[in-house]
Structures are given as C-alpha cells and as structure tokens.
XYZ file of C-alpha atoms in Angstrom:
577
model
C 157.736 115.277 97.385
C 159.827 112.350 98.627
C 162.982 110.907 97.155
C 165.907 108.554 97.695
C 169.556 109.488 97.487
C 172.109 106.803 96.604
C 174.904 106.890 99.189
C 176.681 103.693 98.186
C 176.277 101.544 95.088
C 176.780 101.836 91.353
C 175.571 105.457 91.133
C 176.393 107.341 94.376
C 174.808 110.760 94.552
C 171.905 109.854 92.259
C 168.535 111.200 93.421
C 165.385 109.190 92.697
C 161.981 110.801 93.050
C 159.208 108.672 94.537
C 156.231 109.640 92.397
C 154.131 106.477 92.597
C 152.039 105.034 95.440
C 154.107 101.856 95.090
C 157.798 101.711 94.195
C 159.263 98.213 93.856
C 163.026 97.822 94.301
C 164.817 94.777 92.930
C 166.952 93.172 90.268
C 164.161 92.467 87.762
C 163.814 94.965 84.855
C 160.115 95.558 85.629
C 160.957 97.092 89.032
C 160.598 100.863 89.359
C 164.091 100.998 90.879
C 166.446 98.396 89.380
C 169.535 97.433 91.423
C 172.121 95.637 89.312
C 173.545 93.370 91.982
C 173.400 89.559 91.998
C 172.720 89.519 95.738
C 169.548 91.560 95.283
C 166.341 89.537 94.839
C 164.269 89.987 91.688
C 161.582 91.819 93.677
C 163.460 92.718 96.847
C 161.467 95.412 98.670
C 158.873 98.088 98.088
C 158.110 101.597 99.290
C 154.426 102.382 99.732
C 152.855 105.843 100.075
C 149.597 106.198 102.009
C 148.027 109.483 103.106
C 151.297 111.351 103.001
C 153.299 108.692 104.864
C 155.849 106.342 103.365
C 156.425 102.732 104.403
C 159.112 100.182 103.577
C 158.266 96.500 103.195
C 160.568 93.578 102.464
C 159.182 91.250 99.758
C 160.567 88.059 101.276
C 163.985 88.845 99.838
C 166.784 86.341 100.173
C 169.292 88.649 101.879
C 166.925 90.940 103.720
C 166.328 94.690 103.859
C 167.689 96.921 106.648
C 166.799 100.407 107.902
C 169.353 102.098 110.132
C 171.076 98.678 110.589
C 167.821 97.080 111.763
C 166.293 94.318 109.619
C 162.831 95.013 108.215
C 160.633 92.101 109.292
C 157.281 93.808 108.750
C 156.010 97.001 107.175
C 157.947 99.943 108.647
C 157.288 103.667 108.399
C 160.125 105.720 106.934
C 161.341 108.985 108.413
C 163.479 111.599 106.750
C 167.193 110.693 106.672
C 166.534 106.986 107.295
C 169.263 104.854 105.692
C 168.080 101.823 103.719
C 170.621 99.019 103.207
C 169.939 96.499 100.408
C 172.890 94.173 99.812
C 175.567 96.860 100.330
C 173.562 99.397 98.329
C 172.733 102.247 100.703
C 169.872 104.640 100.032
C 168.880 107.641 102.134
C 165.217 108.585 102.376
C 164.094 112.213 102.338
C 160.533 113.479 102.817
C 159.087 116.897 102.093
C 155.288 117.291 101.863
C 154.637 114.132 99.771
C 151.565 114.048 97.590
C 150.176 111.782 94.945
C 149.623 113.074 91.426
C 147.956 110.280 89.510
C 147.971 110.476 85.788
C 144.792 111.467 84.022
C 142.958 108.513 82.595
C 142.006 108.768 78.950
C 139.331 106.372 77.877
C 137.553 105.957 74.592
C 134.406 108.034 74.839
C 131.116 106.831 73.395
C 130.945 106.995 69.626
C 127.673 108.938 69.853
C 129.306 111.853 71.664
C 129.108 114.123 68.624
C 128.005 117.707 67.959
C 124.300 118.387 67.386
C 124.588 118.686 63.605
C 125.842 115.097 63.305
C 123.528 112.261 62.341
C 124.507 109.790 65.035
C 121.834 107.190 64.308
C 124.219 105.112 62.209
C 127.353 105.580 64.232
C 128.682 102.120 65.111
C 127.358 100.575 61.903
C 129.631 97.880 60.495
C 130.171 98.325 56.750
C 130.060 95.201 54.600
C 132.493 95.761 51.751
C 132.449 93.714 48.565
C 135.676 91.979 47.568
C 135.432 92.920 43.887
C 138.107 93.510 41.290
C 137.920 97.288 41.613
C 141.175 97.808 39.727
C 139.639 97.228 36.325
C 139.959 100.403 34.235
C 136.698 101.292 32.468
C 136.887 103.654 29.546
C 134.925 106.836 30.205
C 135.339 106.661 33.971
C 134.887 110.019 35.662
C 137.646 109.473 38.271
C 139.622 112.681 38.113
C 142.510 111.714 40.358
C 143.900 109.093 42.683
C 146.981 108.900 44.894
C 148.727 105.718 45.961
C 149.026 106.447 49.662
C 151.117 103.356 50.413
C 153.834 104.638 48.077
C 156.680 106.132 50.081
C 156.974 108.942 47.533
C 153.557 110.204 48.620
C 155.018 111.289 51.951
C 156.044 114.582 50.259
C 152.671 115.865 49.173
C 152.485 118.240 46.229
C 151.279 121.665 47.298
C 151.862 123.515 44.071
C 148.279 124.801 43.743
C 147.246 127.499 46.234
C 150.220 126.588 48.401
C 149.553 129.051 51.212
C 145.972 127.898 51.685
C 146.969 124.256 51.709
C 149.800 124.769 54.169
C 147.486 126.723 56.425
C 144.889 123.955 56.242
C 147.436 121.270 57.124
C 148.779 123.381 59.990
C 145.247 124.040 61.247
C 144.324 120.367 61.417
C 147.728 119.476 62.846
C 147.195 122.085 65.576
C 143.648 120.857 66.219
C 144.840 117.272 66.636
C 147.883 118.079 68.768
C 147.531 116.501 72.186
C 144.340 114.619 71.288
C 144.575 111.216 72.976
C 141.030 109.988 72.430
C 140.185 108.193 69.177
C 136.630 109.525 68.918
C 137.780 113.051 69.640
C 140.455 112.766 66.937
C 137.898 111.581 64.379
C 135.348 114.268 65.263
C 137.962 117.041 65.157
C 139.107 115.747 61.780
C 135.577 115.881 60.386
C 135.051 119.366 61.853
C 138.253 120.649 60.224
C 137.345 119.060 56.885
C 134.004 120.876 56.837
C 135.753 124.159 57.650
C 138.404 123.713 54.952
C 135.988 122.431 52.286
C 132.755 124.442 52.260
C 131.469 122.286 49.381
C 131.370 119.219 51.656
C 127.795 118.219 52.536
C 128.370 114.933 54.328
C 131.316 113.039 55.734
C 132.126 109.799 57.489
C 135.072 108.512 59.506
C 135.475 104.757 59.757
C 137.897 102.510 61.634
C 138.673 98.859 60.992
C 137.229 96.620 63.694
C 140.091 94.381 64.898
C 137.775 91.389 65.375
C 135.716 91.395 62.173
C 138.233 93.210 59.975
C 135.424 95.407 58.604
C 135.191 99.199 58.710
C 132.871 100.592 61.374
C 131.399 104.107 61.260
C 132.764 106.081 64.216
C 131.842 109.666 63.253
C 129.303 111.281 60.903
C 128.909 114.918 59.940
C 126.377 116.567 57.613
C 125.439 120.148 56.726
C 121.771 119.230 56.977
C 121.091 117.299 60.183
C 117.880 115.941 58.632
C 119.805 114.371 55.767
C 121.069 110.819 56.263
C 124.171 110.188 54.189
C 125.098 107.008 52.422
C 128.462 105.316 52.107
C 129.698 103.830 48.845
C 130.865 100.359 49.823
C 132.497 99.847 46.416
C 134.527 103.049 46.620
C 135.416 102.254 50.230
C 136.563 98.727 49.391
C 138.752 100.033 46.570
C 140.336 102.714 48.753
C 141.081 100.239 51.554
C 142.267 97.308 49.463
C 144.405 99.376 47.106
C 145.426 101.932 49.743
C 144.518 104.608 47.246
C 142.862 107.977 47.728
C 140.035 108.373 45.191
C 138.322 111.460 43.750
C 135.381 111.054 41.429
C 133.737 114.139 39.920
C 130.292 112.610 39.356
C 129.592 109.358 41.148
C 126.463 108.535 39.186
C 128.290 108.943 35.875
C 131.298 106.957 37.029
C 131.113 103.626 35.214
C 133.633 102.268 37.702
C 131.060 102.325 40.531
C 127.672 102.737 38.817
C 126.684 99.142 39.528
C 126.819 99.725 43.270
C 123.378 99.924 44.885
C 124.840 102.142 47.603
C 125.196 104.925 45.032
C 121.802 104.573 43.367
C 119.280 107.182 44.459
C 121.814 109.246 46.418
C 122.255 113.029 46.128
C 126.045 112.620 45.961
C 127.654 114.204 42.910
C 131.323 114.351 43.960
C 133.061 112.056 46.429
C 136.510 111.687 47.985
C 137.519 108.538 49.889
C 140.871 108.257 51.616
C 142.350 105.327 53.533
C 143.911 106.034 56.925
C 147.254 104.262 57.087
C 149.526 103.790 60.085
C 153.272 104.299 59.886
C 153.756 100.701 58.737
C 151.250 101.107 55.900
C 148.449 99.107 57.540
C 144.865 100.317 57.108
C 143.359 101.887 60.217
C 140.162 102.946 58.471
C 139.013 105.569 55.987
C 137.590 109.063 55.566
C 134.887 109.886 53.044
C 133.444 113.308 52.248
C 130.912 114.080 49.542
C 129.351 117.086 47.836
C 125.777 117.321 46.503
C 126.428 120.160 44.047
C 127.972 119.536 40.628
C 129.087 123.175 40.458
C 130.799 123.052 43.861
C 132.446 119.644 43.496
C 135.889 118.468 44.529
C 138.969 118.894 42.303
C 142.312 117.058 41.941
C 144.183 119.626 44.044
C 141.626 119.012 46.791
C 142.625 115.335 46.776
C 146.280 116.238 47.385
C 145.317 118.395 50.353
C 142.957 115.733 51.689
C 145.744 113.163 51.421
C 147.967 115.333 53.598
C 145.112 115.814 56.080
C 144.451 112.055 56.152
C 148.109 111.530 57.068
C 147.751 113.923 60.007
C 144.516 112.259 61.120
C 146.018 108.757 60.857
C 148.981 109.838 62.984
C 146.659 111.275 65.649
C 144.510 108.122 65.631
C 147.552 105.854 65.878
C 148.899 107.923 68.777
C 145.510 107.705 70.493
C 145.477 103.922 70.047
C 149.010 103.645 71.421
C 148.085 105.840 74.369
C 145.031 103.728 75.105
C 147.175 100.588 74.954
C 149.647 102.216 77.334
C 146.835 103.098 79.746
C 145.459 99.548 79.525
C 148.899 98.063 80.108
C 149.446 100.394 83.047
C 146.111 99.398 84.554
C 146.875 95.721 83.950
C 150.309 96.094 85.544
C 148.744 97.846 88.512
C 146.245 94.999 88.881
C 149.019 92.417 88.608
C 151.067 94.218 91.251
C 148.025 94.244 93.513
C 147.459 90.547 92.806
C 151.124 89.922 93.644
C 150.672 91.587 97.022
C 147.540 89.545 97.693
C 149.360 86.349 96.754
C 152.301 87.202 98.997
C 149.819 87.717 101.838
C 148.701 84.082 101.447
C 152.228 82.866 102.161
C 153.263 82.532 105.801
C 154.868 85.676 107.251
C 156.555 83.758 110.089
C 158.188 80.368 110.412
C 157.488 77.709 113.031
C 159.393 78.108 116.258
C 159.796 74.794 118.013
C 162.572 73.553 120.243
C 165.265 71.558 118.489
C 164.224 72.519 114.954
C 164.620 75.364 112.511
C 162.553 76.016 109.391
C 163.391 78.092 106.339
C 161.792 78.830 102.980
C 162.120 80.770 99.742
C 159.507 81.779 97.164
C 159.845 83.730 93.903
C 157.378 83.786 91.015
C 158.548 83.889 87.404
C 155.809 86.418 86.576
C 153.986 88.985 88.675
C 151.913 86.168 90.120
C 152.624 82.462 90.155
C 151.322 79.013 90.938
C 153.841 77.723 93.498
C 152.620 77.510 97.093
C 153.874 76.605 100.547
C 152.453 76.940 104.034
C 152.958 76.195 107.727
C 149.945 75.172 109.836
C 149.969 74.709 113.623
C 147.973 71.586 114.515
C 146.706 70.296 117.860
C 149.296 68.820 120.267
C 151.941 71.295 119.036
C 152.428 69.482 115.749
C 153.325 71.434 112.623
C 152.087 70.739 109.114
C 154.159 72.066 106.232
C 153.136 71.889 102.596
C 154.469 72.649 99.145
C 152.628 72.564 95.808
C 153.025 73.481 92.170
C 150.004 74.387 90.017
C 150.366 73.474 86.348
C 150.903 76.652 84.333
C 151.851 80.177 85.339
C 150.308 83.612 85.671
C 146.871 84.633 86.913
C 145.000 81.293 86.367
C 147.648 79.409 88.341
C 147.630 82.073 91.060
C 143.849 81.842 91.451
C 144.047 78.079 91.850
C 146.887 78.531 94.340
C 144.654 80.806 96.431
C 141.976 78.138 96.466
C 144.531 75.497 97.391
C 145.657 77.613 100.361
C 142.308 77.489 102.168
C 141.391 73.944 101.101
C 144.689 72.437 102.307
C 144.341 74.091 105.707
C 140.819 72.762 106.106
C 141.689 69.156 105.277
C 144.841 69.111 107.415
C 142.916 70.439 110.423
C 140.105 67.892 110.093
C 142.118 64.649 109.943
C 145.268 63.190 111.527
C 146.145 61.184 108.413
C 147.968 63.195 105.733
C 146.999 60.684 103.022
C 143.308 61.179 103.882
C 143.853 64.958 103.900
C 145.420 64.690 100.447
C 142.467 62.624 99.228
C 139.971 65.189 100.527
C 141.937 67.963 98.826
C 142.100 65.965 95.588
C 138.355 65.281 95.597
C 137.577 68.958 96.112
C 139.876 70.102 93.314
C 138.883 67.328 90.876
C 135.190 68.219 91.174
C 135.786 71.970 91.073
C 135.884 72.499 87.311
C 139.621 73.167 86.930
C 139.559 72.138 83.277
C 142.828 70.459 82.282
C 144.851 71.921 85.161
C 146.383 69.763 87.867
C 148.472 70.283 90.994
C 151.468 68.412 92.373
C 151.617 68.583 96.156
C 153.364 67.290 99.272
C 151.678 67.358 102.693
C 153.785 66.636 105.780
C 153.231 66.769 109.542
C 156.074 66.785 112.081
C 155.751 65.883 115.752
C 158.639 67.619 117.576
C 158.152 65.361 120.601
C 158.611 62.064 118.755
C 160.579 63.510 115.786
C 158.308 61.559 113.462
C 157.240 62.991 110.111
C 154.162 61.741 108.283
C 154.183 62.600 104.569
C 152.001 62.057 101.484
C 152.986 62.946 97.914
C 150.652 63.751 94.990
C 152.890 63.576 91.931
C 155.418 66.067 93.318
C 159.209 65.819 93.087
C 160.438 63.572 95.936
C 161.733 65.572 98.920
C 165.429 65.167 99.735
C 166.903 64.156 103.106
C 170.433 65.327 103.848
C 172.062 62.910 106.270
C 174.608 63.912 108.889
C 177.442 62.476 106.746
C 176.407 64.698 103.802
C 174.774 61.986 101.727
C 171.415 62.848 100.163
C 168.507 60.493 99.575
C 165.193 61.070 97.773
C 162.237 60.266 100.001
C 159.429 57.853 99.135
C 159.925 57.946 95.380
C 157.753 54.843 94.960
C 154.965 56.127 97.230
C 154.130 59.173 95.112
C 150.591 59.196 93.718
C 148.811 61.040 90.911
C 148.742 64.850 90.873
C 145.676 66.460 92.397
C 142.679 67.099 90.176
C 142.964 64.092 87.838
C 140.954 61.321 89.560
C 138.505 62.371 92.311
C 138.520 58.943 94.065
C 142.272 58.302 93.975
C 143.861 56.817 97.149
C 147.225 58.114 98.392
C 149.850 56.478 100.626
C 151.195 57.887 103.871
C 154.904 57.535 104.635
C 156.247 57.805 108.195
C 159.911 58.269 109.128
C 162.108 59.825 111.811
C 164.215 62.928 111.253
C 167.457 62.117 113.040
C 169.677 64.702 114.809
C 171.619 66.787 112.281
C 169.430 65.762 109.325
C 167.648 68.209 107.021
C 164.534 67.665 104.911
C 164.240 69.763 101.729
C 161.011 70.215 99.732
C 161.227 72.037 96.391
C 159.367 72.776 93.146
C 160.686 72.249 89.628
C 161.590 75.934 89.247
C 164.948 75.061 90.836
C 165.647 71.891 88.856
C 164.472 73.352 85.523
C 166.453 76.595 85.730
C 168.404 76.858 82.460
C 171.597 78.570 81.348
C 172.488 80.363 78.109
C 173.203 77.005 76.422
C 169.678 75.828 77.268
C 170.939 73.235 79.755
C 168.789 72.671 82.849
C 170.123 72.576 86.398
C 168.497 69.191 86.951
C 167.881 66.953 89.926
C 171.455 65.621 89.917
C 172.985 69.080 90.346
C 170.419 69.923 92.997
C 171.278 66.758 94.929
C 175.001 67.579 94.720
C 174.327 71.129 95.886
C 172.384 69.867 98.923
C 175.161 67.379 99.730
C 177.850 70.089 99.559
C 175.834 72.693 101.454
C 175.578 73.332 105.188
C 172.969 71.390 107.168
C 171.186 74.408 108.729
C 167.881 75.103 106.969
C 168.400 78.791 106.141
C 172.036 78.389 105.100
C 171.222 75.330 102.991
C 168.515 77.177 101.023
C 170.862 80.125 100.432
C 173.559 77.733 99.234
C 171.187 75.995 96.783
C 169.890 79.302 95.412
C 173.437 80.584 94.895
C 174.302 77.438 92.930
C 171.160 77.771 90.794
C 171.797 81.459 90.074
C 175.462 80.842 89.255
C 174.441 78.088 86.839
C 171.715 80.173 85.143
C 173.860 83.306 84.802
C 171.891 86.111 83.166
C 168.999 83.865 82.150
C 165.724 84.736 83.883
C 163.556 82.224 85.694
C 161.125 80.421 83.405
C 159.190 78.961 86.295
C 158.317 79.808 89.888
C 160.887 78.788 92.501
C 159.889 77.531 95.951
C 161.922 75.699 98.625
C 161.094 74.648 102.190
C 163.687 73.168 104.565
C 163.345 71.569 108.035
C 166.504 70.893 110.069
C 166.766 68.988 113.349
C 169.519 70.278 115.595
C 172.460 67.981 116.190
C 172.199 68.166 119.982
C 168.432 67.423 120.009
C 167.456 63.866 120.933
C-alpha cells in the first residue's frame, strides 16, 4: 500500500491512498487528486505504479513539479519519504508493499446462458407489438385484476392476503437479487424465484426494451416442461407496456379483450399475468410474463399484488445492473482516453531546441482528455530548426487521431524540401486526399537559421504569428500571405515569407484556444487583448508565455477552457548579432 501525506496546502495532515495504477494530480475536476490552486495546471503531474514501484511524471505543467527540491524533467522513481512540491503544495510519499487490486469486471453474459430446463431457442427474439387501442372495456371480459404500476400509490403494495407468505416471497427475491450486477443473471434469478413462489406457473418470459428498436426482446425463458415451447401474447404485452399496468386474466381464451390475437389461438395457456418493469422514473425497462396451463391451478388477484411487488424488486435490480454496466463502460472509456492522452503527449517534443543566441518555449493543454492542437521542433541539416504549430478542426478523439497523422507527415515534408511553402503544399496534398471528410487543419511551418537569423515561414489559414519588437510594439506577421487551411484543395499553392529576427525580438505562434477563452459574461479574450498582453510582457520566451497564460486565466476566471491551448515562442537574445 502506498499513500501521500499532505504536509503543506489546503488540507495538511490528509492522507491519500494510491490505489490506482495511474493517479493524475491537477486542478481539473476529473483528476484523481484535485489541487485547488490557480498556479496548478489542469493536469499537472501523475504518479504511475508498475510492478510494485511508483514513478512521478510531470505532464508539461506550467510551473513544474519538484521532488526533494529537484525539478522533475523526466519520469522519476519515488522512494519512501520523498517530498513532492507542486506550486507550494507539499506532499510526502510513503511506500509499504504496494500492490494493485483491480476491480472485477462485470459484463453482460450471453442471453443463452440459462439453466437446462429453459427453452433458449427463442431467447433474443424481438417481439413485434401491435399499437392497438387496448384500453377499450369489453363486457364479459375475464380480466380479474389489474394494477396501475405507474401510480405512485402503488409503491405501498397491499399484502392483506396471506401476509406472511407474501412478505417472505418478497424478501426471498430481494435477497436473491442483492448484489446481482449482471442483467441476464438478474432476469434468470427472477424467473427462478417466480417458479419457486408460484408452483402453478408452467412457462415464463422476461423481456427488455431494445434501446435501438424500442421493441421488447426476450432475454430469459423458463418452462416446467423443457419440450414445451411457450408463446407470448403480443396484445397483452403491448397493453401492459403502453398502459404501465399489471394484468391478470383468469382464462385467456375466454377473454374477449384479447381473443382476436393470433398469439393466443391454439395455446395451452389458461391463466396469464403480465407485468411491466418500470425504472424509478416510471420508464418501461421491459416486462415479465408467467402463465399457467391448468384452469384449476390458475392465478388469482392476490397473486397479482405479490407479482407487482416482485416486479418492483426485479426492475430495481435490472436498473442497478444497467447503471453498473454503464459505470464499467465509462471507466473503461476513461481509461482508454487517459492512455490516448499519454500517447498524444508522447508525440509532443520532450525537449526544446538549444542553439546559441536563442531560447524557445512552449505550452500545450487540451480542453478534453485528448485534443487537436499540435506543435513540434525538428532539427534540419546545417543546424537549422523547424518549428510548427497547427490546429485541427474539432476536438476529442477524431481531432487527436488527425493530429497524430499530422505529426509524422509534417516531419517528412520538412525534411525532404528546403522550401516551407513546398513542404506545406506536400502536407496539404496528403491530407486532402486522405479521406478526412469535412475536417481541415490550420497550420504554420517555420524554419530558423541561427547563423543568418533568417526565418522562412508559410501559413495555411492559421492565426498570424506575432512579433514583439524591442520597443514593446507588437506586429502580426504576414497577414496577407496566409493561404487556405490544409485539406480543402489538394493542389493549392502557398507563399513563403522570409524575414530576420532582430536582437531582442520574440516571435509568438498560438492557436485560437488563447484568443477564444471566455469569461463568465461570455466575452472572449480576443486577439486585441492577446496583442496587449504580449506588448506588456517580458521579451524572454518562457516568461512571455507565462505572462500571456496568466492574463488569459485571470480573464477567464472559473470558466474552463472550451478549446485546446497551444503557444510556441522564439526569442533572440539582445546581445546576439
């Protein structure tokens, strides 16, 4: 077992157990450990467990992560009593025989997994119900009883006849369904209990509404005689589901209400009970139907009251099983998204260019677990550096997949030509012919030669980069030379712009996540505020990015990012000529 102890922060002394293979620490509510501090990044760092060892990794946080006063620059193994410093929040790591106890997975078993006395040949059959006016009252009908199950008054079921037996039956089925987290198991246990409680029952069906077709589908069948194939009354079923009414008929064949239904003709059924299964909001989950062949041993009105109570227990168990399955699916999806996030982070550069007279800095944060913003540094022949930034239309997994493709394609085209416009055209042709649908990408490719201080740049529909001059003035770069976004026209020709980065000047590339950040009044930060922030900020690349991000966060307040945020800055030192 391993855990963290809070030494300094909002809850000193608090102990946090590390029970998962991955524990993300950050400001965002979806983190396993949430630190309520504006200086903490949304996803700041993570602790990973592997084969009994624990490792700390910084997730490209803005203010860094430190262990024992040493900054974490790559994955670092944790030892007991290590002190972790995250923006003045100090955690102490303790380790004592760590082990992983994954939760048991509960999956829906096959519908045919039934006991040997069940006719499983029709399990999975979709029932076509007739939308008839089944409310018409026919004189002489043999319906003995019905209960409006959607009526809130029916929550207190009458148990005035043979009270002890009924209470015992309800307790038995409640006990049998306790802890059942599989839908098929809940249905089969319900049918088994019904046949134990009602010895007159000869056949029974459990049906659930298919969410796609909206029709009931047989999920469990039980019969006394395994050679007998039962039949379902579609008319009775439709009435029970549409009216949310439990129905008892003493003699189906003599019941003028349903005697026109072909599903009844020729059957051995003499007495039938059909009950809708309703969730806690009164929506139909499905239905139960049990039938007796003997007129002498038929169902009675007090049986319907007991069956209604049992149906309530079964519906609760089924709803809980559905909710559990949704929780498992969401957990698996979240796990996949976290894994995808780690893969996406691995595409981004882990180090920045180191070249005399220049410093580079960057920031990346996705609005969701994965995003569509992208940047990269690529070392080219003759010690030149290419740096890129791009924004894929849309967010989430589709945008992230296209970003991954863009990563490799951009590197290839930049390494095979000296002209950034031609590289952009090759990248555009590849993406436009790659079946992206209606998606497109805005992108800037740039190459800097530290010897000549020249920068060659081409823009595909992206926001114009900003140049901060030594006097603090800010100018957009090559606004008129921007071309179409990538992926729209495969044969489009782009322009290359060439300029010198003078001593003390800084070039800033950014995506619209910064300019479109909004506050509680739904105002956006905008290009004007961004330009003012760059003008008022320090010239050094890292300090300038921190200054811009602070201004954006102060403007947005408690509002979360709606879009991915990415910035890349290149600064030429003042004393470099």
